[in-house]
Coordinates of C-alpha atoms in Angstrom, one line a residue:
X1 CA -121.0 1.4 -5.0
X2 CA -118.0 3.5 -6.0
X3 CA -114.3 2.8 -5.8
X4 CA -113.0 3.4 -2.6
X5 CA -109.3 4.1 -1.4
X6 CA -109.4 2.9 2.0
X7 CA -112.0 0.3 1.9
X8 CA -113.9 -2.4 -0.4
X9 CA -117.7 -2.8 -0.1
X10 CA -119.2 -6.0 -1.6
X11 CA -123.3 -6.7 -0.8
X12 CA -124.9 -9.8 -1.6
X13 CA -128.4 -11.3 -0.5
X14 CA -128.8 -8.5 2.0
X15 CA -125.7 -8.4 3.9
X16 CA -122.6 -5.7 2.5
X17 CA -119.4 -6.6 3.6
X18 CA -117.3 -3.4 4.7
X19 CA -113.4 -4.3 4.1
X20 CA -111.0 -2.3 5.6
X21 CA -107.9 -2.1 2.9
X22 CA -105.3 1.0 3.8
X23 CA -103.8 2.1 2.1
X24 CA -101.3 2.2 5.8
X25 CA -99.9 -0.7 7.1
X26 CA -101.7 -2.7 8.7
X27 CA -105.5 -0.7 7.5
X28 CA -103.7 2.2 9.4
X29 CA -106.3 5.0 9.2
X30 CA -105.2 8.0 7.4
X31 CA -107.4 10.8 5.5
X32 CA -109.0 8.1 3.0
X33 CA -110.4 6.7 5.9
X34 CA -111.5 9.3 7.9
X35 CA -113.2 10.8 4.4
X36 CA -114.9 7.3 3.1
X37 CA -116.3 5.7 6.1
X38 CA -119.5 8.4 6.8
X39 CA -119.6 8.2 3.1
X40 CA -120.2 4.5 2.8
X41 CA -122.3 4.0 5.6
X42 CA -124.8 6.7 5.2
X43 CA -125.3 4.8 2.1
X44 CA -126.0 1.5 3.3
X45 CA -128.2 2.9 5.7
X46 CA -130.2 4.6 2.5
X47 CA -130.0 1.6 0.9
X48 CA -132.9 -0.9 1.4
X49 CA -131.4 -4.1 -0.1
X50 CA -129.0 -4.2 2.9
X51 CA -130.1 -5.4 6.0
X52 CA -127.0 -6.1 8.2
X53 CA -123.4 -5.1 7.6
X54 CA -120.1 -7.0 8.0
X55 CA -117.2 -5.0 8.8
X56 CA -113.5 -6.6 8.9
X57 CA -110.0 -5.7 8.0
X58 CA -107.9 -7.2 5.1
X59 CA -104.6 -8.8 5.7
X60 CA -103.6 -10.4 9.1
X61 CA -104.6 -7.1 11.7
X62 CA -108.1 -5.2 11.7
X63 CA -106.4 -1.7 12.1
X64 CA -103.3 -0.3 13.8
X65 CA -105.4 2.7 14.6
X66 CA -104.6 6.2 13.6
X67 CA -101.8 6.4 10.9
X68 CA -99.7 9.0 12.5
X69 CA -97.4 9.5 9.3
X70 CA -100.1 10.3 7.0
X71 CA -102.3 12.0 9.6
X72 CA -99.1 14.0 11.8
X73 CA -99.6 17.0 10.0
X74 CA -103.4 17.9 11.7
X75 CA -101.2 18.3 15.0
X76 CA -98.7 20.3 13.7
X77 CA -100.3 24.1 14.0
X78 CA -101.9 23.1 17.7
X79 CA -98.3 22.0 19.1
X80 CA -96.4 25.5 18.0
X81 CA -95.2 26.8 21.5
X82 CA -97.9 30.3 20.5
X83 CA -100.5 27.9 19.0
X84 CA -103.4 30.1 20.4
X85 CA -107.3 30.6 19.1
X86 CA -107.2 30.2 15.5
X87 CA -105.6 26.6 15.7
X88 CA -106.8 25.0 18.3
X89 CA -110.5 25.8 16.7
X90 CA -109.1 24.1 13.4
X91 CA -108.1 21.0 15.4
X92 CA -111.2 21.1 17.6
X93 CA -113.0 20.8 14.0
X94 CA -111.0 17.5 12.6
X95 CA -111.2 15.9 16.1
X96 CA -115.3 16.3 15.7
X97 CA -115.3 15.1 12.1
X98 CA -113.0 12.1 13.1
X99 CA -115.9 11.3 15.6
X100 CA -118.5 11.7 13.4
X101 CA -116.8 9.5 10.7
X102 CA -117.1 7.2 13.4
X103 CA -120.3 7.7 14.6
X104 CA -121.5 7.1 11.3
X105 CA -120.8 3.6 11.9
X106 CA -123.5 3.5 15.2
X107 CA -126.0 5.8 13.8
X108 CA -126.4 3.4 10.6
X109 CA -129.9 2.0 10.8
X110 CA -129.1 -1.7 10.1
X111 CA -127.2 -3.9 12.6
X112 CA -123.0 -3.6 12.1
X113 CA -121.1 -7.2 12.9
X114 CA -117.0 -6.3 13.6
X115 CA -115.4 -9.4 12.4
X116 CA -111.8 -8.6 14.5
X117 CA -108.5 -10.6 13.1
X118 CA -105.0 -9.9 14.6
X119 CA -104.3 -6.4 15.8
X120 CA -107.0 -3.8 16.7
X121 CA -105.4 -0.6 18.2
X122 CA -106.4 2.6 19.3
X123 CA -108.6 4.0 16.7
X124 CA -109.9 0.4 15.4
X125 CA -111.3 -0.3 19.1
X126 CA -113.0 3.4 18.7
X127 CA -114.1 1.4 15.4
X128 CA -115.4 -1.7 16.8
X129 CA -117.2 0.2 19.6
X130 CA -119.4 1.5 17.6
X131 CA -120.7 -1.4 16.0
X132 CA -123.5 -3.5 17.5
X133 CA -121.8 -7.0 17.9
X134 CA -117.9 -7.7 17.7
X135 CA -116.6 -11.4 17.1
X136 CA -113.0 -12.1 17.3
X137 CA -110.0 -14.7 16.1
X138 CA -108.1 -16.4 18.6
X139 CA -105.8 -14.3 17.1
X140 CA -107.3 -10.9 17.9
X141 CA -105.8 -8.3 19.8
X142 CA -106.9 -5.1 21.6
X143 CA -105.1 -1.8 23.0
X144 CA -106.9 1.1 24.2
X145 CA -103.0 2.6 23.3
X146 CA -103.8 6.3 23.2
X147 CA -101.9 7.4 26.8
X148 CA -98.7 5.3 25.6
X149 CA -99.1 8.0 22.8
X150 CA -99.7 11.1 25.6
X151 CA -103.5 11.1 24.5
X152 CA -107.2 11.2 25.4
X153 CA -108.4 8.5 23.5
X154 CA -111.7 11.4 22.1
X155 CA -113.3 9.1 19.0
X156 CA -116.0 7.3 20.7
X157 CA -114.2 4.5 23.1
X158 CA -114.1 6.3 26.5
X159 CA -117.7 7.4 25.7
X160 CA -119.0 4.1 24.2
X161 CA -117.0 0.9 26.1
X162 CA -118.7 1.5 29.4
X163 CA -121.7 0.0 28.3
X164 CA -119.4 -2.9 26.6
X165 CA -117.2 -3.8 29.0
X166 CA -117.8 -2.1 33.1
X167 CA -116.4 0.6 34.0
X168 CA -113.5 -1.2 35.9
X169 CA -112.5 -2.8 32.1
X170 CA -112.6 0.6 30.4
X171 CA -110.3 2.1 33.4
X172 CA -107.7 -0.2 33.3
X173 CA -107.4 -0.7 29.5
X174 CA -107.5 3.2 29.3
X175 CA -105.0 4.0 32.4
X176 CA -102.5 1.4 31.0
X177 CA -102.9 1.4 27.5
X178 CA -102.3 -2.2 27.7
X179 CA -102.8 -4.9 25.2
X180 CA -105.4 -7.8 25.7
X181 CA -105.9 -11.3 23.8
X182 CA -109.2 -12.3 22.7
X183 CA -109.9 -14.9 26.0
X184 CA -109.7 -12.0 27.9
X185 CA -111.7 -9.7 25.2
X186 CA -114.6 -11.9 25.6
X187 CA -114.3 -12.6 29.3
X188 CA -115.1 -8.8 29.5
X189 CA -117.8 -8.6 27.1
X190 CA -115.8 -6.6 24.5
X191 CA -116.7 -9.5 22.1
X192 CA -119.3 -11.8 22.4
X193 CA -117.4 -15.3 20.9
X194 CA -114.1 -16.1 20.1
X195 CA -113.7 -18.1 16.7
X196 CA -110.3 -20.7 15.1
X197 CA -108.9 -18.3 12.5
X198 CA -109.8 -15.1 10.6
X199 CA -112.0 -17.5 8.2
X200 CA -114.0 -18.7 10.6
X201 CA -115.0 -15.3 12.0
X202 CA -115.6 -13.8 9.1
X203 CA -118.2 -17.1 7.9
X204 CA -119.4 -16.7 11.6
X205 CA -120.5 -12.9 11.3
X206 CA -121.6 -13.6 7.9
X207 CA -124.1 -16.6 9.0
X208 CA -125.2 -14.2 12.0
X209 CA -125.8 -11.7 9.6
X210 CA -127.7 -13.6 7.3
X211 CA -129.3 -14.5 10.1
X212 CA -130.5 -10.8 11.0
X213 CA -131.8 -10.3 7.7
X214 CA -133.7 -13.2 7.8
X215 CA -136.1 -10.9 10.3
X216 CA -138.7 -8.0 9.2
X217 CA -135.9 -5.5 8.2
X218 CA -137.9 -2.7 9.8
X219 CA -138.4 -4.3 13.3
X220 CA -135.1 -5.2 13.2
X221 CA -134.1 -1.1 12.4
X222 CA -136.2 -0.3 14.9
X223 CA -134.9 -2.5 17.9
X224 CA -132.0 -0.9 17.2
X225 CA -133.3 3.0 16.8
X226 CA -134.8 2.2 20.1
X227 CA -131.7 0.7 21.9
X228 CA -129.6 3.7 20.8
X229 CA -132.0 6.0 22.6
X230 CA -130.6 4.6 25.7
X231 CA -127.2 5.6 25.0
X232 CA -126.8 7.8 22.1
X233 CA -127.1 11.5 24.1
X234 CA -124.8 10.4 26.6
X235 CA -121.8 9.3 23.6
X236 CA -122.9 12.4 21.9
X237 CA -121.8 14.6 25.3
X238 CA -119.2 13.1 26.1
X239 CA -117.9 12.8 22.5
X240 CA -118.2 17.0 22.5
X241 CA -116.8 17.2 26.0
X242 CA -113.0 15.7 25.3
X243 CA -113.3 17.3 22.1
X244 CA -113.1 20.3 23.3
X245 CA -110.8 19.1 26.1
X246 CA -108.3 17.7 24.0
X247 CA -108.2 21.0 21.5
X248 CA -107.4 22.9 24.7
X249 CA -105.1 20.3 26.6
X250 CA -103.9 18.0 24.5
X251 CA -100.8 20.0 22.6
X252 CA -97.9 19.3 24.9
X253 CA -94.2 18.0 25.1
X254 CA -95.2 15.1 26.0
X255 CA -97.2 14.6 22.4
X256 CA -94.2 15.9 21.0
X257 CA -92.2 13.5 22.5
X258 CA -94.0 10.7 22.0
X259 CA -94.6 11.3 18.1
X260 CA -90.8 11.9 17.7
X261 CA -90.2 8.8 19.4
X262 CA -92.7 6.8 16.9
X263 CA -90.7 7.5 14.4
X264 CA -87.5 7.2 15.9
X265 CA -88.4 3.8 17.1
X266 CA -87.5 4.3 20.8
X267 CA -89.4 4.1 24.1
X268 CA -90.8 8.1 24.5
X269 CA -89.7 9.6 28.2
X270 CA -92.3 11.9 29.8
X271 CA -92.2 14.4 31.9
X272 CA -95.4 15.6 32.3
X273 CA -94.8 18.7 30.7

């Protein structure tokens, strides 16, 4: 495949490894990201020497989420005080091609394993969520963080989690914005084992995957077609739904405030304004 910015894709005896790399701390996601990851699985998915997909994080953390200093600008227009129409439309638009960068990630025909290391925040549980099996490090940690950030988490994990993890999970990890450790990740079903290191889960959702391959690669896509069918209209509504909720609600002082207080490195105060 080609040279990518944001991630490295390696594919041997059936099984690509999907890498993410940055170029933000900690495989922030900024606009490489957003731009590659439709790219590079819509071309697994055409490819038919690839049965099963691996998809980790480089370094110590999977993601940090979205990389609000490379991606800060996209909010800009929408949270001028007479941001009106023309605006809000334009974010409405990157807030659906976010979700279908992500969505690219379910929709791929083969089987996607998450391999989950250290930190995975806000826009890398969006991530995970999408693929068909997570495993985690004892090391792993997870934040549905958008509200400590005065947002509607709208790229897939509000829409997609329920069927993880319950209802009652989803509700408390989205109305606290809490963190979790791994035991408590896969007491909840958000990952199905827990593994030593980063190593080890990595070898583990590469031996699962080889294992997946193993099987007629077209039954295998079609288990999966069929258990999308399930699901798949009901993401796909409510992915449009807090789209176009967030383009009309979410520009407030309260974003403002809590983006100015990212950067400043202080605890944000709102006021629900």
């Amino acid at each position: 495949m080609t040279d990518w910015q944001a991630f490295t894709v390696e594919i041997a005896d059936h099984v690509a490894q999907v890498t993410l790399i940055g170029p933000g701390k900690g495989n922030a996601m900024g606009p490489d990201f957003w731009r590659e990851l439709p790219e590079i699985f819509r071309a697994l998915d055409a490819d038919p020497q690839v049965r099963a997909v691996v998809l980790t994080g480089s370094g110590k953390h999977f993601s940090f989420g979205l990389d609000l200093a490379a991606m800060g600008g996209m909010l800009a227009p929408v949270l001028a005080d007479d941001a009106k129409a023309a605006p809000r439309t334009e974010f409405l638009k990157v807030i659906r091609s976010m979700q279908d960068s992500v969505t690219s990630v379910a929709e791929c025909a083969k089987p996607v394993i998450a391999a989950v290391s250290g930190w995975c925040i806000g826009g890398g549980l969006d991530l995970i969520a999408a693929a068909d099996i997570r495993l985690a490090s004892a090391d792993a940690k997870f934040s549905l963080r958008e509200a400590k950030v005065a947002i509607v988490a709208d790229i897939g994990s509000l829409q997609r989690l329920p069927g993880i993890i319950g209802e009652g999970n989803l509700r408390e990890l989205a109305y606290t914005a809490k963190d979790i450790d791994a035991v408590r990740a896969e007491r909840i079903g958000l990952v199905n084992e827990v593994f030593d290191d980063q190593e080890a889960v990595v070898a583990a959702a590469h031996a699962m995957a080889r294992e997946i391959a193993e099987n007629p690669p077209l039954v295998v896509q079609g288990i999966k077609d069929v258990l999308e069918q399930r699901t798949s209209p009901a993401v796909a509504e409510g992915l449009r739904y807090v789209s176009t909720w967030n383009a009309a609600f979410l520009p407030s002082k309260d974003l403002t405030e809590a983006i100015t207080a990212v950067f400043q490195k202080r605890a944000p105060e709102f006021k629900g304004e």
